Structure formats: C-alpha cells, structure tokens
Amino acid sequence: MVTAVNPIRVVHLVSTLNIGGLEKVVHDLVRLGDRARFDVKVICLGEVGALADDFAAIGIPTFALNAIDKGPLTSSLALARRLKELGVDVLHTHNPAPHLAGALARCRTRVPVLVHTKHGRNYPDQWKRVLINRMVTWATDVVVA
C-alpha cells in the first residue's frame, strides 16, 4: 500500500519582489519546483512588489510583512509570527537583510532547516557587515553561492 506524503513546506524570504536577478531566480525556483513534493510560499520583508502578479499567475502565495524599514528585530518578530502560522519546514533566505531576519526568526520558531542563497557581493571592508554575516551563517544549515 502506498501512502501519501505531506509536501515539504518551503518559504522563500526576500526583501521585495521588484524586478531584479534575485527575484527572477526565486521565480524560477518556485515555478520549476515539484509541486507534489514542495508547498512553496514567498514572504517579503517589505512590500510584495512589481512581480506579485507573476507569482500569482503560477499559483505561488506571496505575503508582505511591510517591516523591512523597522529593523532586523521587528522584522524578525513579524516573520516569526508568520512562520508559526504557516508551519514551515524549510526557510530559504535571499541576501543579507532576509538572512539576518530569517536566522533570528528561526531561533524563535525552530524552523528545522535554514538555507541561504548569496546573490550579491561581500563588503570585506565593513567589519559590522562581516561580523553579522558570520553570526547568521552559524545559524544556517546550507549556504548557496
């Protein structure tokens, strides 16, 4: 007898879904993913943005926290509430602000897996950014360059 397996609940966390390379990568990831194996949603720290209709057209729910300008602690609390509501199995963050908010929210919600994709460049001469990046990487299971 074959039993149905619940799909893995994945949330992609981005700043917004305005037009750019990162946003196109996320769109391709969710568009081409196996919908039988993965239940995918996208959360934006800020507004959803210009690509909202593109995600809606392929049936991917998007959520706006409108908290990106409120700092990492406030945005991580808003994110943690949403992650608890959604019962997330994998949180996939994209770029530094979502990575920081996602790592902090993971600590509050105990999301089992945190994946981070690095899309941009580093700032090796800015020691605060380097330190924050190192700290949140400790709370991350996989980093994709």
Coordinates of N, CA and C in Angstrom, one line a residue:
M1 N 0.8 -1.2 0.0 CA 0.0 0.0 0.0 C 0.9 1.2 0.0
V2 N 0.6 2.2 -0.8 CA 1.3 3.4 -0.9 C 0.6 4.5 -0.1
T3 N 1.3 5.2 0.7 CA 0.7 6.3 1.5 C 1.1 7.6 1.0
A4 N 0.3 8.6 1.0 CA 0.6 9.9 0.6 C 1.5 10.6 1.6
V5 N 2.5 11.3 1.1 CA 3.4 12.0 1.9 C 3.1 13.5 1.9
N6 N 3.1 14.2 3.0 CA 2.8 15.6 3.0 C 4.0 16.3 2.4
P7 N 3.6 17.3 1.5 CA 4.7 18.1 0.9 C 5.5 18.9 1.9
I8 N 6.8 19.1 1.6 CA 7.7 19.9 2.4 C 7.3 21.4 2.3
R9 N 7.0 22.0 3.4 CA 6.6 23.4 3.4 C 7.8 24.3 3.3
V10 N 8.0 25.0 2.2 CA 9.2 25.9 2.0 C 8.7 27.3 1.9
V11 N 9.4 28.2 2.5 CA 9.2 29.7 2.4 C 10.5 30.3 1.9
H12 N 10.4 31.0 0.8 CA 11.5 31.9 0.3 C 11.3 33.2 0.9
L13 N 12.3 33.8 1.5 CA 12.3 35.1 2.2 C 13.2 36.0 1.4
V14 N 12.5 37.1 0.9 CA 13.2 38.2 0.1 C 12.9 39.5 0.7
S15 N 13.6 40.5 0.3 CA 13.3 41.9 0.7 C 12.0 42.3 0.0
T16 N 11.9 42.3 -1.3 CA 10.7 42.6 -2.1 C 10.7 41.7 -3.3
L17 N 9.7 41.8 -4.1 CA 9.7 41.1 -5.4 C 9.6 42.1 -6.5
N18 N 10.5 43.1 -6.4 CA 10.6 44.1 -7.5 C 11.6 43.4 -8.5
I19 N 11.6 44.0 -9.7 CA 12.3 43.3 -10.8 C 13.8 43.4 -10.6
G20 N 14.4 42.2 -10.6 CA 15.9 42.0 -10.5 C 16.3 40.6 -10.7
G21 N 17.6 40.4 -10.6 CA 18.1 39.0 -10.8 C 17.7 38.0 -9.7
L22 N 17.8 38.5 -8.5 CA 17.5 37.6 -7.4 C 16.0 37.2 -7.5
E23 N 15.1 38.2 -7.8 CA 13.7 37.9 -7.9 C 13.4 36.9 -9.0
K24 N 14.1 37.0 -10.1 CA 13.9 36.1 -11.2 C 14.4 34.7 -10.8
V25 N 15.5 34.6 -10.0 CA 15.9 33.3 -9.6 C 14.9 32.6 -8.7
V26 N 14.3 33.4 -7.8 CA 13.3 32.9 -6.9 C 12.1 32.4 -7.7
H27 N 11.7 33.2 -8.7 CA 10.6 32.9 -9.5 C 10.8 31.6 -10.3
D28 N 12.0 31.4 -10.8 CA 12.4 30.1 -11.5 C 12.4 28.9 -10.5
L29 N 12.9 29.2 -9.3 CA 12.9 28.1 -8.3 C 11.5 27.6 -8.0
V30 N 10.6 28.5 -7.7 CA 9.3 28.1 -7.4 C 8.5 27.6 -8.6
R31 N 8.7 28.2 -9.7 CA 8.0 27.8 -10.9 C 8.4 26.4 -11.4
L32 N 9.7 26.0 -11.2 CA 10.1 24.8 -11.7 C 10.2 23.7 -10.7
G33 N 9.9 24.0 -9.4 CA 9.9 23.0 -8.3 C 8.8 22.0 -8.5
D34 N 9.0 20.9 -7.9 CA 8.0 19.8 -7.9 C 6.9 20.1 -6.9
R35 N 5.7 20.5 -7.4 CA 4.6 20.9 -6.5 C 4.0 19.8 -5.7
A36 N 4.2 18.6 -6.1 CA 3.8 17.4 -5.3 C 4.7 17.2 -4.1
R37 N 5.9 17.6 -4.2 CA 6.9 17.4 -3.1 C 7.0 18.6 -2.2
F38 N 6.8 19.8 -2.8 CA 7.0 21.1 -2.1 C 5.8 22.0 -2.1
D39 N 5.4 22.5 -1.0 CA 4.4 23.5 -0.8 C 5.1 24.8 -0.6
V40 N 5.2 25.7 -1.6 CA 6.1 26.8 -1.6 C 5.3 28.1 -1.4
K41 N 5.8 29.0 -0.6 CA 5.3 30.4 -0.5 C 6.5 31.4 -0.5
V42 N 6.2 32.6 -0.7 CA 7.2 33.7 -0.7 C 6.7 34.7 0.3
I43 N 7.7 35.1 1.2 CA 7.4 36.2 2.1 C 8.4 37.3 1.8
C44 N 7.9 38.5 1.8 CA 8.7 39.7 1.5 C 8.8 40.5 2.8
L45 N 10.0 40.9 3.2 CA 10.2 41.7 4.4 C 9.5 43.1 4.2
G46 N 9.5 43.6 3.0 CA 8.9 44.9 2.7 C 7.6 44.6 1.9
E47 N 7.4 45.4 0.9 CA 6.2 45.2 0.0 C 6.4 44.0 -0.9
V48 N 5.3 43.5 -1.5 CA 5.5 42.4 -2.4 C 6.2 42.9 -3.6
G49 N 5.7 43.9 -4.3 CA 6.5 44.5 -5.4 C 5.9 44.2 -6.8
A50 N 6.6 44.6 -7.8 CA 6.2 44.5 -9.2 C 5.9 43.1 -9.7
L51 N 6.6 42.1 -9.2 CA 6.4 40.8 -9.7 C 5.3 40.0 -9.0
A52 N 4.6 40.6 -8.2 CA 3.5 39.9 -7.5 C 2.6 39.1 -8.4
D53 N 2.2 39.8 -9.5 CA 1.3 39.1 -10.5 C 1.9 37.9 -11.1
D54 N 3.2 37.9 -11.4 CA 3.9 36.8 -12.0 C 3.9 35.6 -11.0
F55 N 4.0 35.8 -9.7 CA 3.9 34.7 -8.8 C 2.5 34.2 -8.6
A56 N 1.6 35.1 -8.6 CA 0.1 34.7 -8.5 C -0.3 33.9 -9.8
A57 N 0.3 34.2 -10.9 CA -0.1 33.5 -12.2 C 0.4 32.1 -12.1
I58 N 1.4 31.8 -11.4 CA 1.8 30.4 -11.2 C 1.4 29.7 -9.9
G59 N 0.5 30.4 -9.2 CA -0.1 29.8 -8.0 C 0.7 29.9 -6.8
I60 N 1.6 30.8 -6.7 CA 2.5 30.9 -5.5 C 2.0 32.0 -4.6
P61 N 1.6 31.7 -3.4 CA 1.2 32.8 -2.5 C 2.3 33.6 -2.1
T62 N 2.1 34.9 -2.0 CA 3.1 35.9 -1.5 C 2.5 36.7 -0.4
F63 N 3.4 37.0 0.5 CA 3.0 37.8 1.7 C 3.9 38.9 1.9
A64 N 3.4 40.1 2.3 CA 4.2 41.3 2.6 C 4.2 41.5 4.1
L65 N 5.3 41.6 4.7 CA 5.4 41.9 6.2 C 5.4 43.4 6.4
N66 N 5.8 44.2 5.3 CA 5.9 45.7 5.5 C 6.7 46.1 6.7
A67 N 7.8 45.3 6.9 CA 8.6 45.6 8.1 C 10.1 45.8 7.8
I68 N 10.4 45.9 6.6 CA 11.9 46.0 6.2 C 12.5 47.3 6.8
D69 N 11.8 48.4 6.9 CA 12.4 49.6 7.4 C 12.3 49.7 8.9
K70 N 11.8 48.7 9.6 CA 11.6 48.7 11.0 C 12.8 48.0 11.8
G71 N 13.8 47.6 11.1 CA 15.0 47.0 11.7 C 14.8 45.5 11.8
P72 N 16.0 44.8 12.0 CA 16.0 43.4 12.0 C 15.2 42.7 13.1
L73 N 15.2 43.3 14.3 CA 14.4 42.7 15.4 C 12.9 42.7 15.2
T74 N 12.4 43.9 14.8 CA 11.0 44.0 14.5 C 10.6 43.1 13.3
S75 N 11.4 43.1 12.2 CA 11.1 42.3 11.1 C 11.1 40.8 11.4
S76 N 12.1 40.4 12.2 CA 12.2 39.0 12.6 C 11.0 38.6 13.5
L77 N 10.5 39.4 14.3 CA 9.3 39.1 15.1 C 8.1 38.9 14.2
A78 N 7.9 39.8 13.3 CA 6.8 39.7 12.3 C 7.0 38.4 11.5
L79 N 8.2 38.1 11.1 CA 8.4 36.9 10.3 C 8.2 35.7 11.2
A80 N 8.6 35.7 12.4 CA 8.4 34.5 13.3 C 6.9 34.2 13.4
R81 N 6.1 35.2 13.6 CA 4.6 35.0 13.7 C 4.1 34.3 12.4
R82 N 4.5 34.8 11.3 CA 4.1 34.3 10.0 C 4.6 32.8 9.8
L83 N 5.8 32.6 10.2 CA 6.4 31.2 10.0 C 5.6 30.2 10.9
K84 N 5.3 30.6 12.1 CA 4.5 29.8 13.0 C 3.1 29.5 12.4
E85 N 2.5 30.5 11.8 CA 1.2 30.3 11.2 C 1.3 29.3 10.1
L86 N 2.4 29.3 9.3 CA 2.5 28.5 8.1 C 3.1 27.1 8.4
G87 N 3.6 26.9 9.6 CA 4.2 25.6 9.9 C 5.4 25.2 9.0
V88 N 6.3 26.1 8.8 CA 7.4 26.0 7.8 C 8.4 24.9 8.2
D89 N 8.8 24.1 7.1 CA 9.8 23.1 7.3 C 11.2 23.6 6.9
V90 N 11.2 24.4 5.8 CA 12.5 25.0 5.3 C 12.3 26.5 5.0
L91 N 13.2 27.3 5.5 CA 13.2 28.7 5.3 C 14.4 28.9 4.4
H92 N 14.2 29.5 3.2 CA 15.2 29.8 2.2 C 15.3 31.3 2.1
T93 N 16.4 31.9 2.6 CA 16.6 33.4 2.6 C 17.5 33.8 1.4
H94 N 17.3 35.0 1.0 CA 18.0 35.5 -0.2 C 18.5 36.9 0.1
N95 N 19.8 37.1 0.3 CA 20.5 38.3 0.5 C 20.6 38.7 2.0
P96 N 21.4 39.7 2.4 CA 21.7 39.9 3.8 C 20.5 40.2 4.8
A97 N 19.7 41.2 4.4 CA 18.6 41.5 5.4 C 17.6 40.4 5.6
P98 N 17.2 39.7 4.6 CA 16.3 38.5 4.8 C 17.1 37.4 5.6
H99 N 18.4 37.2 5.3 CA 19.2 36.2 6.1 C 19.2 36.5 7.5
L100 N 19.5 37.8 7.9 CA 19.5 38.2 9.3 C 18.1 38.0 10.0
A101 N 17.1 38.5 9.3 CA 15.7 38.4 9.9 C 15.3 36.9 10.0
G102 N 15.7 36.1 8.9 CA 15.4 34.7 8.9 C 16.1 33.9 10.0
A103 N 17.4 34.2 10.2 CA 18.1 33.5 11.3 C 17.5 33.8 12.6
L104 N 17.2 35.1 12.9 CA 16.6 35.5 14.2 C 15.3 34.8 14.4
A105 N 14.4 34.8 13.3 CA 13.1 34.2 13.4 C 13.2 32.7 13.6
R106 N 14.2 32.1 13.0 CA 14.4 30.6 13.1 C 14.6 30.3 14.6
C107 N 15.4 31.1 15.3 CA 15.7 30.9 16.7 C 14.4 30.9 17.5
R108 N 13.4 31.7 17.1 CA 12.2 31.8 17.9 C 11.2 30.7 17.5
T109 N 11.3 30.2 16.3 CA 10.2 29.3 15.8 C 10.7 27.9 15.6
R110 N 12.0 27.7 15.7 CA 12.6 26.3 15.5 C 12.3 25.7 14.1
V111 N 12.3 26.5 13.1 CA 12.2 26.0 11.7 C 13.3 25.0 11.6
P112 N 13.0 23.8 11.1 CA 14.1 22.8 11.0 C 15.3 23.1 10.2
V113 N 15.1 23.7 9.0 CA 16.2 23.9 8.1 C 16.2 25.4 7.6
L114 N 17.4 26.0 7.6 CA 17.6 27.3 7.1 C 18.6 27.2 6.0
V115 N 18.2 27.6 4.8 CA 19.1 27.7 3.6 C 19.2 29.1 3.2
H116 N 20.4 29.5 2.8 CA 20.6 30.9 2.4 C 21.3 30.9 1.1
T117 N 20.8 31.7 0.1 CA 21.5 31.9 -1.1 C 22.1 33.3 -1.2
K118 N 23.4 33.4 -1.5 CA 24.1 34.7 -1.5 C 24.1 35.1 -3.0
H119 N 23.4 36.2 -3.2 CA 23.3 36.7 -4.6 C 24.2 37.9 -5.0
G120 N 24.7 38.6 -4.0 CA 25.4 39.8 -4.2 C 26.9 39.7 -3.9
R121 N 27.5 40.8 -3.6 CA 28.9 40.8 -3.3 C 29.1 41.0 -1.8
N122 N 30.3 40.7 -1.4 CA 30.6 40.9 0.1 C 31.1 42.4 0.3
Y123 N 31.2 42.7 1.5 CA 31.7 44.0 1.9 C 32.8 43.8 3.0
P124 N 34.0 43.3 2.5 CA 35.0 42.9 3.4 C 35.6 44.1 4.2
D125 N 35.4 45.3 3.8 CA 36.0 46.4 4.5 C 35.0 47.0 5.5
Q126 N 33.8 46.4 5.6 CA 32.8 46.9 6.6 C 32.7 45.8 7.6
W127 N 33.4 46.0 8.7 CA 33.5 44.9 9.7 C 32.2 44.5 10.4
K128 N 31.3 45.5 10.5 CA 30.0 45.1 11.1 C 29.2 44.2 10.2
R129 N 29.2 44.4 8.9 CA 28.5 43.5 8.0 C 29.2 42.1 8.0
V130 N 30.5 42.1 8.0 CA 31.2 40.8 8.1 C 30.9 40.1 9.3
L131 N 30.9 40.7 10.5 CA 30.5 40.1 11.7 C 29.1 39.6 11.7
I132 N 28.1 40.4 11.3 CA 26.7 39.9 11.2 C 26.6 38.7 10.3
N133 N 27.3 38.8 9.1 CA 27.2 37.7 8.2 C 27.7 36.4 8.8
R134 N 28.8 36.5 9.5 CA 29.4 35.3 10.2 C 28.5 34.8 11.2
M135 N 27.9 35.6 12.0 CA 27.0 35.2 13.1 C 25.7 34.5 12.5
V136 N 25.1 35.1 11.5 CA 23.9 34.4 11.0 C 24.2 33.2 10.2
T137 N 25.4 33.1 9.6 CA 25.9 31.9 9.0 C 26.0 30.7 9.9
W138 N 26.3 31.0 11.2 CA 26.4 29.9 12.2 C 25.0 29.3 12.4
A139 N 23.9 30.0 12.2 CA 22.6 29.6 12.4 C 22.0 29.0 11.1
T140 N 22.8 28.8 10.1 CA 22.3 28.4 8.8 C 22.9 27.0 8.4
D141 N 22.0 26.2 7.9 CA 22.4 24.8 7.5 C 23.1 24.8 6.2
V142 N 22.7 25.5 5.2 CA 23.3 25.5 3.9 C 23.4 26.9 3.4
V143 N 24.6 27.2 2.8 CA 24.8 28.5 2.1 C 25.1 28.2 0.6
V144 N 24.3 28.8 -0.3 CA 24.5 28.6 -1.7 C 25.0 29.8 -2.3
A145 N 26.2 29.8 -3.0 CA 26.8 30.9 -3.6 C 26.2 31.2 -5.0

